[in-house]
PDB file of C-alpha atoms in Angstrom:
ATOM      1  CA  UNK A  10     -37.813   8.414  -8.104  1.00 56.00           C
ATOM      2  CA  UNK A  11     -37.161   5.404 -10.300  1.00 62.00           C
ATOM      3  CA  UNK A  12     -37.096   2.193  -8.302  1.00 82.00           C
ATOM      4  CA  UNK A  13     -35.210  -0.880  -9.418  1.00 89.00           C
ATOM      5  CA  UNK A  14     -35.837  -4.370  -8.098  1.00 93.00           C
ATOM      6  CA  UNK A  15     -33.193  -6.198  -6.119  1.00 94.00           C
ATOM      7  CA  UNK A  16     -33.536  -9.594  -7.722  1.00 94.00           C
ATOM      8  CA  UNK A  17     -32.931 -12.970  -6.154  1.00 94.00           C
ATOM      9  CA  UNK A  18     -32.033 -16.060  -8.134  1.00 94.00           C
ATOM     10  CA  UNK A  19     -35.743 -16.888  -8.249  1.00 95.00           C
ATOM     11  CA  UNK A  20     -36.918 -13.466  -9.502  1.00 95.00           C
ATOM     12  CA  UNK A  21     -34.059 -12.560 -11.855  1.00 96.00           C
ATOM     13  CA  UNK A  22     -34.344 -12.805 -15.625  1.00 97.00           C
ATOM     14  CA  UNK A  23     -33.258 -16.256 -16.854  1.00 97.00           C
ATOM     15  CA  UNK A  24     -30.123 -14.859 -18.461  1.00 97.00           C
ATOM     16  CA  UNK A  25     -28.986 -13.413 -15.112  1.00 97.00           C
ATOM     17  CA  UNK A  26     -29.474 -16.495 -12.965  1.00 97.00           C
ATOM     18  CA  UNK A  27     -26.113 -18.224 -13.689  1.00 96.00           C
ATOM     19  CA  UNK A  28     -24.205 -15.064 -12.754  1.00 95.00           C
ATOM     20  CA  UNK A  29     -26.182 -14.695  -9.532  1.00 95.00           C
ATOM     21  CA  UNK A  30     -25.468 -18.316  -8.656  1.00 95.00           C
ATOM     22  CA  UNK A  31     -21.775 -17.637  -9.191  1.00 92.00           C
ATOM     23  CA  UNK A  32     -21.927 -14.617  -6.865  1.00 91.00           C
ATOM     24  CA  UNK A  33     -23.871 -16.623  -4.272  1.00 92.00           C
ATOM     25  CA  UNK A  34     -21.100 -19.205  -4.351  1.00 90.00           C
ATOM     26  CA  UNK A  35     -18.322 -16.589  -4.097  1.00 85.00           C
ATOM     27  CA  UNK A  36     -19.826 -14.406  -1.349  1.00 83.00           C
ATOM     28  CA  UNK A  37     -22.206 -16.769   0.400  1.00 89.00           C
ATOM     29  CA  UNK A  38     -24.895 -14.228  -0.493  1.00 89.00           C
ATOM     30  CA  UNK A  39     -26.031 -12.149  -3.419  1.00 93.00           C
ATOM     31  CA  UNK A  40     -25.085  -8.532  -2.737  1.00 93.00           C
ATOM     32  CA  UNK A  41     -28.059  -6.209  -3.224  1.00 94.00           C
ATOM     33  CA  UNK A  42     -26.192  -4.287  -5.883  1.00 94.00           C
ATOM     34  CA  UNK A  43     -25.803  -7.508  -7.901  1.00 95.00           C
ATOM     35  CA  UNK A  44     -29.520  -8.148  -7.487  1.00 95.00           C
ATOM     36  CA  UNK A  45     -30.179  -4.719  -8.983  1.00 95.00           C
ATOM     37  CA  UNK A  46     -27.613  -5.177 -11.758  1.00 96.00           C
ATOM     38  CA  UNK A  47     -29.203  -8.508 -12.686  1.00 96.00           C
ATOM     39  CA  UNK A  48     -32.171  -6.603 -14.100  1.00 95.00           C
ATOM     40  CA  UNK A  49     -29.926  -6.546 -17.180  1.00 96.00           C
ATOM     41  CA  UNK A  50     -28.488  -9.961 -18.070  1.00 97.00           C
ATOM     42  CA  UNK A  51     -25.920  -8.269 -20.333  1.00 97.00           C
ATOM     43  CA  UNK A  52     -24.653  -6.088 -17.502  1.00 96.00           C
ATOM     44  CA  UNK A  53     -24.536  -8.721 -14.732  1.00 97.00           C
ATOM     45  CA  UNK A  54     -22.824 -11.241 -17.011  1.00 96.00           C
ATOM     46  CA  UNK A  55     -20.256  -8.657 -18.089  1.00 95.00           C
ATOM     47  CA  UNK A  56     -19.613  -7.688 -14.486  1.00 93.00           C
ATOM     48  CA  UNK A  57     -19.178 -11.227 -13.178  1.00 93.00           C
ATOM     49  CA  UNK A  58     -16.765 -12.129 -15.979  1.00 93.00           C
ATOM     50  CA  UNK A  59     -14.751  -8.938 -15.492  1.00 91.00           C
ATOM     51  CA  UNK A  60     -14.596  -9.301 -11.696  1.00 88.00           C
ATOM     52  CA  UNK A  61     -13.488 -12.906 -12.130  1.00 88.00           C
ATOM     53  CA  UNK A  62     -10.526 -11.660 -14.118  1.00 89.00           C
ATOM     54  CA  UNK A  63      -9.791  -8.840 -11.672  1.00 90.00           C
ATOM     55  CA  UNK A  64      -9.830 -11.136  -8.650  1.00 87.00           C
ATOM     56  CA  UNK A  65      -7.772 -13.718 -10.540  1.00 89.00           C
ATOM     57  CA  UNK A  66      -5.111 -11.245 -11.638  1.00 91.00           C
ATOM     58  CA  UNK A  67      -1.714 -10.387 -10.199  1.00 95.00           C
ATOM     59  CA  UNK A  68      -2.868  -8.174  -7.328  1.00 97.00           C
ATOM     60  CA  UNK A  69      -3.474  -9.537  -3.847  1.00 96.00           C
ATOM     61  CA  UNK A  70      -7.047  -9.380  -2.573  1.00 95.00           C
ATOM     62  CA  UNK A  71      -6.013  -6.541  -0.263  1.00 97.00           C
ATOM     63  CA  UNK A  72      -4.650  -4.597  -3.247  1.00 97.00           C
ATOM     64  CA  UNK A  73      -7.840  -5.250  -5.219  1.00 97.00           C
ATOM     65  CA  UNK A  74      -9.821  -3.827  -2.310  1.00 97.00           C
ATOM     66  CA  UNK A  75      -7.610  -0.699  -2.255  1.00 98.00           C
ATOM     67  CA  UNK A  76      -8.492  -0.136  -5.897  1.00 98.00           C
ATOM     68  CA  UNK A  77     -12.200  -0.886  -5.481  1.00 97.00           C
ATOM     69  CA  UNK A  78     -12.601   1.227  -2.342  1.00 98.00           C
ATOM     70  CA  UNK A  79     -10.736   4.114  -3.976  1.00 98.00           C
ATOM     71  CA  UNK A  80     -12.964   3.831  -7.037  1.00 97.00           C
ATOM     72  CA  UNK A  81     -16.135   3.723  -4.931  1.00 97.00           C
ATOM     73  CA  UNK A  82     -15.104   6.890  -3.080  1.00 98.00           C
ATOM     74  CA  UNK A  83     -13.978   8.662  -6.249  1.00 97.00           C
ATOM     75  CA  UNK A  84     -17.276   7.777  -7.951  1.00 96.00           C
ATOM     76  CA  UNK A  85     -19.215   8.641  -4.736  1.00 96.00           C
ATOM     77  CA  UNK A  86     -21.143   5.346  -4.630  1.00 96.00           C
ATOM     78  CA  UNK A  87     -22.361   5.013  -1.053  1.00 95.00           C
ATOM     79  CA  UNK A  88     -23.289   1.323  -1.323  1.00 94.00           C
ATOM     80  CA  UNK A  89     -19.915   0.349  -2.793  1.00 96.00           C
ATOM     81  CA  UNK A  90     -17.935   2.388  -0.236  1.00 97.00           C
ATOM     82  CA  UNK A  91     -19.607   0.531   2.635  1.00 97.00           C
ATOM     83  CA  UNK A  92     -19.203  -2.862   0.950  1.00 95.00           C
ATOM     84  CA  UNK A  93     -15.540  -2.380   0.032  1.00 96.00           C
ATOM     85  CA  UNK A  94     -14.754  -0.910   3.443  1.00 98.00           C
ATOM     86  CA  UNK A  95     -15.937  -4.173   5.002  1.00 96.00           C
ATOM     87  CA  UNK A  96     -13.954  -6.259   2.503  1.00 95.00           C
ATOM     88  CA  UNK A  97     -10.809  -4.114   2.867  1.00 97.00           C
ATOM     89  CA  UNK A  98     -10.870  -4.530   6.647  1.00 97.00           C
ATOM     90  CA  UNK A  99     -11.505  -8.264   6.232  1.00 96.00           C
ATOM     91  CA  UNK A 100      -8.424  -8.455   3.982  1.00 95.00           C
ATOM     92  CA  UNK A 101      -6.295  -6.923   6.731  1.00 96.00           C
ATOM     93  CA  UNK A 102      -5.823  -3.422   5.390  1.00 96.00           C
ATOM     94  CA  UNK A 103      -4.876  -1.086   8.231  1.00 96.00           C
ATOM     95  CA  UNK A 104      -8.054   0.649   9.468  1.00 97.00           C
ATOM     96  CA  UNK A 105      -6.228   4.013   9.292  1.00 97.00           C
ATOM     97  CA  UNK A 106      -5.512   3.387   5.606  1.00 97.00           C
ATOM     98  CA  UNK A 107      -9.146   2.422   5.010  1.00 97.00           C
ATOM     99  CA  UNK A 108     -10.285   5.648   6.694  1.00 97.00           C
ATOM    100  CA  UNK A 109      -7.797   7.663   4.632  1.00 97.00           C
ATOM    101  CA  UNK A 110      -9.173   6.234   1.392  1.00 98.00           C
ATOM    102  CA  UNK A 111     -12.763   6.851   2.573  1.00 98.00           C
ATOM    103  CA  UNK A 112     -11.771  10.488   3.184  1.00 97.00           C
ATOM    104  CA  UNK A 113     -10.243  10.797  -0.294  1.00 96.00           C
ATOM    105  CA  UNK A 114      -6.661  10.767   0.985  1.00 96.00           C
ATOM    106  CA  UNK A 115      -3.868   8.340   0.114  1.00 96.00           C
ATOM    107  CA  UNK A 116      -3.176   5.507   2.529  1.00 97.00           C
ATOM    108  CA  UNK A 117       0.082   5.694   4.526  1.00 96.00           C
ATOM    109  CA  UNK A 118       1.455   2.414   3.181  1.00 93.00           C
ATOM    110  CA  UNK A 119       3.556   3.351   0.125  1.00 94.00           C
ATOM    111  CA  UNK A 120       2.449   0.679  -2.357  1.00 95.00           C
ATOM    112  CA  UNK A 121      -1.195   1.082  -1.352  1.00 96.00           C
ATOM    113  CA  UNK A 122      -0.824   4.837  -1.823  1.00 97.00           C
ATOM    114  CA  UNK A 123       0.578   4.361  -5.330  1.00 97.00           C
ATOM    115  CA  UNK A 124      -2.202   1.921  -6.213  1.00 97.00           C
ATOM    116  CA  UNK A 125      -4.935   4.133  -4.784  1.00 98.00           C
ATOM    117  CA  UNK A 126      -3.454   7.211  -6.440  1.00 97.00           C
ATOM    118  CA  UNK A 127      -3.374   5.551  -9.834  1.00 98.00           C
ATOM    119  CA  UNK A 128      -6.969   4.314  -9.546  1.00 97.00           C
ATOM    120  CA  UNK A 129      -8.171   7.760  -8.482  1.00 97.00           C
ATOM    121  CA  UNK A 130      -6.224   9.463 -11.286  1.00 97.00           C
ATOM    122  CA  UNK A 131      -7.653   7.055 -13.887  1.00 96.00           C
ATOM    123  CA  UNK A 132     -11.194   8.003 -12.911  1.00 96.00           C
ATOM    124  CA  UNK A 133     -10.640  11.714 -12.412  1.00 96.00           C
ATOM    125  CA  UNK A 134      -8.599  12.072 -15.599  1.00 97.00           C
ATOM    126  CA  UNK A 135     -10.779   9.652 -17.573  1.00 95.00           C
ATOM    127  CA  UNK A 136      -7.766   7.510 -18.416  1.00 93.00           C
ATOM    128  CA  UNK A 137      -5.593  10.389 -19.571  1.00 97.00           C
ATOM    129  CA  UNK A 138      -2.731   9.753 -17.165  1.00 96.00           C
ATOM    130  CA  UNK A 139       0.316  11.972 -17.133  1.00 96.00           C
ATOM    131  CA  UNK A 140       3.828  10.574 -17.333  1.00 97.00           C
ATOM    132  CA  UNK A 141       4.137  11.478 -13.640  1.00 96.00           C
ATOM    133  CA  UNK A 142       1.075   9.373 -12.762  1.00 96.00           C
ATOM    134  CA  UNK A 143       2.565   6.397 -14.591  1.00 97.00           C
ATOM    135  CA  UNK A 144       6.057   6.911 -13.170  1.00 96.00           C
ATOM    136  CA  UNK A 145       4.789   7.130  -9.557  1.00 95.00           C
ATOM    137  CA  UNK A 146       3.017   3.809  -9.982  1.00 97.00           C
ATOM    138  CA  UNK A 147       5.955   2.056 -11.646  1.00 97.00           C
ATOM    139  CA  UNK A 148       8.450   3.574  -9.183  1.00 97.00           C
ATOM    140  CA  UNK A 149       6.436   2.016  -6.331  1.00 97.00           C
ATOM    141  CA  UNK A 150       7.425  -1.412  -7.656  1.00 96.00           C
ATOM    142  CA  UNK A 151       4.455  -2.268  -9.842  1.00 97.00           C
ATOM    143  CA  UNK A 152       4.790  -3.507 -13.415  1.00 97.00           C
ATOM    144  CA  UNK A 153       3.439  -2.123 -16.659  1.00 97.00           C
ATOM    145  CA  UNK A 154       1.154  -5.154 -16.878  1.00 97.00           C
ATOM    146  CA  UNK A 155      -0.297  -4.200 -13.494  1.00 97.00           C
ATOM    147  CA  UNK A 156      -0.882  -0.638 -14.639  1.00 97.00           C
ATOM    148  CA  UNK A 157      -3.047  -2.038 -17.423  1.00 96.00           C
ATOM    149  CA  UNK A 158      -4.670  -4.473 -14.990  1.00 96.00           C
ATOM    150  CA  UNK A 159      -5.872  -1.503 -12.926  1.00 97.00           C
ATOM    151  CA  UNK A 160      -7.939  -0.510 -15.965  1.00 96.00           C
ATOM    152  CA  UNK A 161      -9.892  -3.772 -15.653  1.00 95.00           C
ATOM    153  CA  UNK A 162     -10.557  -3.109 -11.962  1.00 96.00           C
ATOM    154  CA  UNK A 163     -11.654   0.457 -12.690  1.00 95.00           C
ATOM    155  CA  UNK A 164     -13.953  -0.806 -15.444  1.00 95.00           C
ATOM    156  CA  UNK A 165     -15.533  -3.394 -13.123  1.00 94.00           C
ATOM    157  CA  UNK A 166     -15.994  -0.908 -10.322  1.00 95.00           C
ATOM    158  CA  UNK A 167     -17.453   1.645 -12.701  1.00 94.00           C
ATOM    159  CA  UNK A 168     -20.216  -0.847 -13.505  1.00 95.00           C
ATOM    160  CA  UNK A 169     -21.087  -1.324  -9.849  1.00 95.00           C
ATOM    161  CA  UNK A 170     -20.564   2.302  -8.858  1.00 95.00           C
ATOM    162  CA  UNK A 171     -22.710   3.739 -11.628  1.00 95.00           C
ATOM    163  CA  UNK A 172     -25.385   1.103 -11.144  1.00 94.00           C
ATOM    164  CA  UNK A 173     -25.391   1.709  -7.399  1.00 93.00           C
ATOM    165  CA  UNK A 174     -25.832   5.433  -7.904  1.00 92.00           C
ATOM    166  CA  UNK A 175     -28.694   4.879 -10.341  1.00 93.00           C
ATOM    167  CA  UNK A 176     -30.529   2.006  -8.639  1.00 94.00           C
ATOM    168  CA  UNK A 177     -29.802   2.898  -4.987  1.00 92.00           C
ATOM    169  CA  UNK A 178     -29.997  -0.640  -3.568  1.00 93.00           C
ATOM    170  CA  UNK A 179     -30.473  -0.937   0.184  1.00 92.00           C
ATOM    171  CA  UNK A 180     -27.342  -1.494   2.215  1.00 92.00           C
ATOM    172  CA  UNK A 181     -27.260  -4.931   3.817  1.00 91.00           C
ATOM    173  CA  UNK A 182     -27.077  -5.209   7.622  1.00 92.00           C
ATOM    174  CA  UNK A 183     -23.469  -6.522   7.676  1.00 91.00           C
ATOM    175  CA  UNK A 184     -22.286  -3.328   5.948  1.00 93.00           C
ATOM    176  CA  UNK A 185     -24.370  -0.791   7.899  1.00 91.00           C
ATOM    177  CA  UNK A 186     -21.482  -0.071  10.285  1.00 91.00           C
ATOM    178  CA  UNK A 187     -19.524   1.192   7.286  1.00 95.00           C
ATOM    179  CA  UNK A 188     -22.230   3.420   5.792  1.00 92.00           C
ATOM    180  CA  UNK A 189     -20.747   6.415   4.006  1.00 93.00           C
ATOM    181  CA  UNK A 190     -22.349   9.661   2.920  1.00 86.00           C
ATOM    182  CA  UNK A 191     -19.447  11.146   0.973  1.00 77.00           C
TER     183      UNK A 191
END
């Protein structure tokens, strides 16, 4: 098995240190997955910039977590499912909706269901959405700009999900209660 280091600010390559400092400031910690990603300065810097745009976009933080949790489940990234479960609950998403997403089902709340459904369809269909996929999202009250914004969130989560599946970082203690086996 290939093992990847989980870097700290002190052990990371120089080019990764500013991004890790930014994550430390945002989360109060450096998530283990970011420590693993920082092995590649190009990847960690791309991720931090992209996530900055995703979290600064038009979606609420709860909506961002619906997308990111859906993506983590769809991509079967155990680390990211646990992490985004914790963040989704922290953002006030109904625990039943969180459990539905973790089980691969749509949440009960209509807008969350449309958002989750679109994110899942983008991954499963590799971006080749049908008119019905697009219409369901727009009919739920989202804008065309937001449909395109979901692409940025899917791209960011793909970086973490793929890296998590390859590097297998350990799950931090605060997220252990949300461990997921898929």
